[in-house]
Amino acid sequence: NAGVTQTPKFQVLKTGQSMTLQCAQDMNHEYMSWYRQDPGMGLRLIHYSVGAGITDQGEVPNGYNVSRSTTEDFPLRLLSAAPSQTSVYFCASSTGQGAGQPQHFGDGTRLSIL
Amino acid sequence: AQTVTQSQPEMSVQEAETVTLSCTYDTSESDYYLFWYKQPPSRQMILVIRQEAYKQQNATENRFSVNFQKAAKSFSLKISDSQLGDAAMYFCAYRRGLLYGGATNKLIFGTGTLLAVQP
């Protein structure tokens, strides 16, 4: 079972560059989310989606864009990378059938902005 | 807004002993779920245990159990017979239920507790 797949696992960017973090899930989950993890701050929600074509902002959306053209994919775009976006990024998915269903996480992408 | 607080940045336990990790939360909602996630050095986020607010019985999964005190808004994790593989960062998380409508896939995390297991 592939589950939630994130690519790349590591990336170094220069300030001002743009890039897309990829996230794909093969469980036919309606819900997908992006979190960032910073030391001492836990995980914070960036953007989320409840289905194809539907996205919304989370707690820390500035500097990031998302789209959800298919159920399987939920890419996260950094438009103009800044050092403050250095972090570990996690994609997660879950079924929409009940809030108690656990979220499945990808293995994360470690992103460094120089 | 809901908040989750983990007041113990680091904890240590001897192998085979029992340890309790603390978590408190603040919410005005009555329909919600609480989770404990484990993050080992591999960085994976692994679900340890979950609790539905409407259930009074404390959840248990093998060596892991919770003490859910709804009135006190407390959700502690007890690890019994600690093993070296339990060493990890542990996160407490909150997720609203369906009662209030809207998206329910938003997890609110605490800042984590780093657990060391001494041989």
mmCIF file of C-alpha atoms in Angstrom:
data_model
loop_
_atom_site.group_PDB
_atom_site.id
_atom_site.type_symbol
_atom_site.label_atom_id
_atom_site.label_comp_id
_atom_site.label_asym_id
_atom_site.label_seq_id
_atom_site.Cartn_x
_atom_site.Cartn_y
_atom_site.Cartn_z
ATOM 1 C CA ASN A 1 0.000 0.000 0.000
ATOM 2 C CA ALA A 2 1.489 3.324 -1.085
ATOM 3 C CA GLY A 3 -0.755 5.477 1.158
ATOM 4 C CA VAL A 4 0.278 9.141 1.017
ATOM 5 C CA THR A 5 3.320 9.852 -1.134
ATOM 6 C CA GLN A 6 5.236 13.112 -0.925
ATOM 7 C CA THR A 7 7.963 14.238 -3.286
ATOM 8 C CA PRO A 8 10.662 15.358 -2.985
ATOM 9 C CA LYS A 9 11.908 14.264 0.451
ATOM 10 C CA PHE A 10 14.514 17.016 0.609
ATOM 11 C CA GLN A 11 14.921 20.292 -1.257
ATOM 12 C CA VAL A 12 17.136 23.337 -1.009
ATOM 13 C CA LEU A 13 15.987 26.559 -2.632
ATOM 14 C CA LYS A 14 17.275 30.065 -2.948
ATOM 15 C CA THR A 15 15.217 32.997 -1.770
ATOM 16 C CA GLY A 16 12.758 34.041 -4.461
ATOM 17 C CA GLN A 17 12.630 30.707 -6.258
ATOM 18 C CA SER A 18 9.342 28.905 -6.715
ATOM 19 C CA MET A 19 8.606 25.234 -6.421
ATOM 20 C CA THR A 20 5.829 22.709 -5.998
ATOM 21 C CA LEU A 21 5.667 20.046 -3.331
ATOM 22 C CA GLN A 22 3.799 17.037 -4.608
ATOM 23 C CA CYS A 23 1.328 14.942 -2.639
ATOM 24 C CA ALA A 24 -0.591 11.952 -3.909
ATOM 25 C CA GLN A 25 -2.800 9.428 -2.138
ATOM 26 C CA ASP A 26 -4.225 6.169 -3.440
ATOM 27 C CA MET A 27 -6.910 5.586 -0.810
ATOM 28 C CA ASN A 28 -9.675 7.596 -2.520
ATOM 29 C CA HIS A 29 -9.788 9.965 0.452
ATOM 30 C CA GLU A 30 -11.919 13.070 0.154
ATOM 31 C CA TYR A 31 -9.971 15.142 2.652
ATOM 32 C CA MET A 32 -6.393 16.289 2.155
ATOM 33 C CA SER A 33 -4.311 18.786 4.090
ATOM 34 C CA TRP A 34 -0.886 20.406 4.214
ATOM 35 C CA TYR A 35 0.917 21.086 7.492
ATOM 36 C CA ARG A 36 4.264 22.590 8.314
ATOM 37 C CA GLN A 37 6.326 21.531 11.297
ATOM 38 C CA ASP A 38 8.688 23.958 12.966
ATOM 39 C CA PRO A 39 10.785 23.351 16.096
ATOM 40 C CA GLY A 40 8.815 24.033 19.267
ATOM 41 C CA MET A 41 5.591 24.767 17.395
ATOM 42 C CA GLY A 42 4.098 21.411 16.511
ATOM 43 C CA LEU A 43 2.314 21.062 13.183
ATOM 44 C CA ARG A 44 0.303 23.947 11.778
ATOM 45 C CA LEU A 45 -2.277 23.742 9.033
ATOM 46 C CA ILE A 46 -1.454 25.599 5.805
ATOM 47 C CA HIS A 47 -4.280 24.661 3.425
ATOM 48 C CA TYR A 48 -6.845 21.923 3.220
ATOM 49 C CA SER A 49 -9.320 20.418 0.787
ATOM 50 C CA VAL A 50 -12.573 18.524 1.293
ATOM 51 C CA GLY A 51 -12.785 17.283 -2.282
ATOM 52 C CA ALA A 52 -11.727 17.877 -5.854
ATOM 53 C CA GLY A 53 -12.130 21.529 -6.771
ATOM 54 C CA ILE A 54 -12.575 22.678 -3.154
ATOM 55 C CA THR A 55 -9.780 24.207 -1.088
ATOM 56 C CA ASP A 56 -9.571 26.548 1.868
ATOM 57 C CA GLN A 57 -6.995 28.285 4.018
ATOM 58 C CA GLY A 58 -5.697 26.969 7.282
ATOM 59 C CA GLU A 59 -3.804 28.709 10.050
ATOM 60 C CA VAL A 60 -0.692 29.790 8.102
ATOM 61 C CA PRO A 61 -1.602 30.135 4.384
ATOM 62 C CA ASN A 62 0.470 33.179 3.384
ATOM 63 C CA GLY A 63 3.047 32.469 0.688
ATOM 64 C CA TYR A 64 1.449 29.178 -0.378
ATOM 65 C CA ASN A 65 -1.056 28.161 -3.041
ATOM 66 C CA VAL A 66 -2.901 24.893 -3.519
ATOM 67 C CA SER A 67 -5.245 23.341 -6.024
ATOM 68 C CA ARG A 68 -7.175 20.070 -6.114
ATOM 69 C CA SER A 69 -7.985 19.061 -9.663
ATOM 70 C CA THR A 70 -8.229 15.350 -8.836
ATOM 71 C CA THR A 71 -9.106 13.346 -5.754
ATOM 72 C CA GLU A 72 -5.622 11.821 -5.684
ATOM 73 C CA ASP A 73 -3.373 14.885 -5.904
ATOM 74 C CA PHE A 74 -2.960 17.971 -3.743
ATOM 75 C CA PRO A 75 0.174 19.963 -4.676
ATOM 76 C CA LEU A 76 1.491 22.822 -2.563
ATOM 77 C CA ARG A 77 3.130 25.730 -4.374
ATOM 78 C CA LEU A 78 5.607 28.177 -2.960
ATOM 79 C CA LEU A 79 5.358 31.239 -5.153
ATOM 80 C CA SER A 80 8.493 33.086 -4.017
ATOM 81 C CA ALA A 81 10.415 31.186 -1.373
ATOM 82 C CA ALA A 82 11.481 33.005 1.779
ATOM 83 C CA PRO A 83 13.808 31.837 4.583
ATOM 84 C CA SER A 84 10.786 31.829 6.938
ATOM 85 C CA GLN A 85 9.391 28.955 4.882
ATOM 86 C CA THR A 86 12.250 26.689 5.877
ATOM 87 C CA SER A 87 10.392 23.829 7.527
ATOM 88 C CA VAL A 88 9.284 20.236 7.272
ATOM 89 C CA TYR A 89 6.066 19.885 5.282
ATOM 90 C CA PHE A 90 3.554 17.095 5.751
ATOM 91 C CA CYS A 91 0.653 16.127 3.566
ATOM 92 C CA ALA A 92 -2.212 14.187 5.119
ATOM 93 C CA SER A 93 -5.403 12.586 3.913
ATOM 94 C CA SER A 94 -8.491 11.064 5.465
ATOM 95 C CA THR A 95 -11.878 9.790 4.524
ATOM 96 C CA GLY A 96 -14.756 12.218 4.864
ATOM 97 C CA GLN A 97 -16.829 9.570 6.608
ATOM 98 C CA GLY A 98 -16.708 10.758 10.206
ATOM 99 C CA ALA A 99 -14.351 13.100 12.018
ATOM 100 C CA GLY A 100 -12.961 10.253 14.087
ATOM 101 C CA GLN A 101 -11.253 8.696 11.113
ATOM 102 C CA PRO A 102 -7.490 9.054 11.443
ATOM 103 C CA GLN A 103 -5.457 11.166 9.095
ATOM 104 C CA HIS A 104 -2.778 9.361 7.137
ATOM 105 C CA PHE A 105 0.445 11.310 6.801
ATOM 106 C CA GLY A 106 3.146 11.261 4.168
ATOM 107 C CA ASP A 107 6.785 10.982 5.180
ATOM 108 C CA GLY A 108 7.354 14.720 4.921
ATOM 109 C CA THR A 109 9.476 17.055 2.819
ATOM 110 C CA ARG A 110 12.373 18.886 4.445
ATOM 111 C CA LEU A 111 12.684 22.242 2.734
ATOM 112 C CA SER A 112 15.542 24.689 3.275
ATOM 113 C CA ILE A 113 15.468 28.224 1.885
ATOM 114 C CA LEU A 114 18.826 29.954 1.666
ATOM 115 C CA ALA B 1 -10.528 29.084 18.835
ATOM 116 C CA GLN B 2 -9.382 25.723 20.009
ATOM 117 C CA THR B 3 -5.940 25.283 21.520
ATOM 118 C CA VAL B 4 -3.903 22.285 22.608
ATOM 119 C CA THR B 5 -1.181 22.560 25.242
ATOM 120 C CA GLN B 6 1.563 20.090 26.044
ATOM 121 C CA SER B 7 3.463 21.470 29.016
ATOM 122 C CA GLN B 8 6.237 18.866 29.094
ATOM 123 C CA PRO B 9 8.786 19.563 26.338
ATOM 124 C CA GLU B 10 10.842 16.506 27.351
ATOM 125 C CA MET B 11 10.282 13.398 29.430
ATOM 126 C CA SER B 12 12.422 10.417 30.295
ATOM 127 C CA VAL B 13 11.485 6.916 31.410
ATOM 128 C CA GLN B 14 13.370 3.736 32.218
ATOM 129 C CA GLU B 15 12.743 0.731 30.059
ATOM 130 C CA ALA B 16 9.835 -1.388 31.384
ATOM 131 C CA GLU B 17 8.536 1.488 33.522
ATOM 132 C CA THR B 18 5.378 3.542 33.047
ATOM 133 C CA VAL B 19 5.256 7.153 31.914
ATOM 134 C CA THR B 20 2.408 9.643 31.509
ATOM 135 C CA LEU B 21 2.436 12.475 28.994
ATOM 136 C CA SER B 22 0.163 15.429 29.680
ATOM 137 C CA CYS B 23 -2.134 17.282 27.314
ATOM 138 C CA THR B 24 -4.754 19.918 27.990
ATOM 139 C CA TYR B 25 -7.025 21.577 25.488
ATOM 140 C CA ASP B 26 -9.439 24.440 25.321
ATOM 141 C CA THR B 27 -12.682 24.356 23.378
ATOM 142 C CA SER B 28 -16.290 25.418 23.661
ATOM 143 C CA GLU B 29 -17.409 22.581 21.390
ATOM 144 C CA SER B 30 -18.990 19.385 22.671
ATOM 145 C CA ASP B 31 -18.375 17.213 19.610
ATOM 146 C CA TYR B 32 -14.706 16.524 18.999
ATOM 147 C CA TYR B 33 -12.000 13.902 18.852
ATOM 148 C CA LEU B 34 -8.626 13.788 20.500
ATOM 149 C CA PHE B 35 -5.583 11.970 19.190
ATOM 150 C CA TRP B 36 -2.068 11.083 20.190
ATOM 151 C CA TYR B 37 0.473 10.825 17.386
ATOM 152 C CA LYS B 38 3.990 9.449 17.646
ATOM 153 C CA GLN B 39 6.823 10.835 15.547
ATOM 154 C CA PRO B 40 10.017 8.746 15.711
ATOM 155 C CA PRO B 41 13.317 10.003 14.276
ATOM 156 C CA SER B 42 12.195 8.683 10.897
ATOM 157 C CA ARG B 43 9.788 11.653 10.871
ATOM 158 C CA GLN B 44 6.707 9.543 10.176
ATOM 159 C CA MET B 45 3.500 10.560 11.943
ATOM 160 C CA ILE B 46 1.964 7.454 13.486
ATOM 161 C CA LEU B 47 -1.442 7.384 15.145
ATOM 162 C CA VAL B 48 -1.162 5.940 18.639
ATOM 163 C CA ILE B 49 -4.662 6.294 20.039
ATOM 164 C CA ARG B 50 -7.856 8.321 19.648
ATOM 165 C CA GLN B 51 -10.749 9.302 21.896
ATOM 166 C CA GLU B 52 -14.227 10.496 21.037
ATOM 167 C CA ALA B 53 -15.488 13.212 23.346
ATOM 168 C CA TYR B 54 -18.887 11.552 23.735
ATOM 169 C CA LYS B 55 -17.368 8.351 25.061
ATOM 170 C CA GLN B 56 -16.693 8.309 28.772
ATOM 171 C CA GLN B 57 -14.629 5.141 28.612
ATOM 172 C CA ASN B 58 -10.933 5.769 28.222
ATOM 173 C CA ALA B 59 -9.408 4.428 25.017
ATOM 174 C CA THR B 60 -6.797 1.680 25.215
ATOM 175 C CA GLU B 61 -4.448 0.254 22.592
ATOM 176 C CA ASN B 62 -2.176 -2.470 23.948
ATOM 177 C CA ARG B 63 0.407 -0.708 26.183
ATOM 178 C CA PHE B 64 -1.064 2.735 25.467
ATOM 179 C CA SER B 65 -4.030 4.168 27.308
ATOM 180 C CA VAL B 66 -5.487 7.585 27.915
ATOM 181 C CA ASN B 67 -6.965 9.358 30.900
ATOM 182 C CA PHE B 68 -9.694 11.529 29.400
ATOM 183 C CA GLN B 69 -11.076 14.077 31.836
ATOM 184 C CA LYS B 70 -13.646 16.000 29.821
ATOM 185 C CA ALA B 71 -14.630 18.518 32.480
ATOM 186 C CA ALA B 72 -10.991 19.348 33.158
ATOM 187 C CA LYS B 73 -10.206 19.282 29.408
ATOM 188 C CA SER B 74 -7.332 16.955 30.013
ATOM 189 C CA PHE B 75 -6.165 14.088 27.792
ATOM 190 C CA SER B 76 -3.046 12.363 29.105
ATOM 191 C CA LEU B 77 -1.296 9.383 27.518
ATOM 192 C CA LYS B 78 0.016 6.533 29.641
ATOM 193 C CA ILE B 79 2.650 4.214 28.214
ATOM 194 C CA SER B 80 3.101 1.032 30.205
ATOM 195 C CA ASP B 81 6.098 -1.291 30.047
ATOM 196 C CA SER B 82 8.067 1.279 28.071
ATOM 197 C CA GLN B 83 10.252 -0.036 25.284
ATOM 198 C CA LEU B 84 13.235 1.471 23.508
ATOM 199 C CA GLY B 85 11.094 1.782 20.386
ATOM 200 C CA ASP B 86 8.748 4.130 22.221
ATOM 201 C CA ALA B 87 11.375 6.863 22.129
ATOM 202 C CA ALA B 88 9.893 9.580 19.947
ATOM 203 C CA MET B 89 8.168 12.933 19.864
ATOM 204 C CA TYR B 90 4.533 12.634 20.916
ATOM 205 C CA PHE B 91 1.882 15.061 19.754
ATOM 206 C CA CYS B 92 -1.575 15.582 21.151
ATOM 207 C CA ALA B 93 -4.147 16.775 18.599
ATOM 208 C CA TYR B 94 -7.745 17.999 18.492
ATOM 209 C CA ARG B 95 -10.279 17.602 15.678
ATOM 210 C CA ARG B 96 -13.812 18.945 15.707
ATOM 211 C CA GLY B 97 -16.718 16.620 15.074
ATOM 212 C CA LEU B 98 -19.489 16.726 12.501
ATOM 213 C CA LEU B 99 -22.021 18.424 14.752
ATOM 214 C CA TYR B 100 -20.937 21.915 13.752
ATOM 215 C CA GLY B 101 -20.765 21.298 10.025
ATOM 216 C CA GLY B 102 -17.966 22.368 7.781
ATOM 217 C CA ALA B 103 -14.707 20.611 7.187
ATOM 218 C CA THR B 104 -13.564 18.271 9.917
ATOM 219 C CA ASN B 105 -10.163 17.372 8.569
ATOM 220 C CA LYS B 106 -8.342 20.101 10.463
ATOM 221 C CA LEU B 107 -6.097 18.893 13.234
ATOM 222 C CA ILE B 108 -4.892 21.296 15.909
ATOM 223 C CA PHE B 109 -1.632 20.076 17.416
ATOM 224 C CA GLY B 110 0.179 20.690 20.642
ATOM 225 C CA THR B 111 3.880 21.514 20.596
ATOM 226 C CA GLY B 112 4.926 17.969 21.413
ATOM 227 C CA THR B 113 6.731 16.042 24.145
ATOM 228 C CA LEU B 114 10.058 14.383 23.378
ATOM 229 C CA LEU B 115 10.192 11.046 25.175
ATOM 230 C CA ALA B 116 13.520 9.368 25.890
ATOM 231 C CA VAL B 117 13.631 5.734 27.013
ATOM 232 C CA GLN B 118 16.646 4.768 29.095
ATOM 233 C CA PRO B 119 17.873 1.141 28.903
#
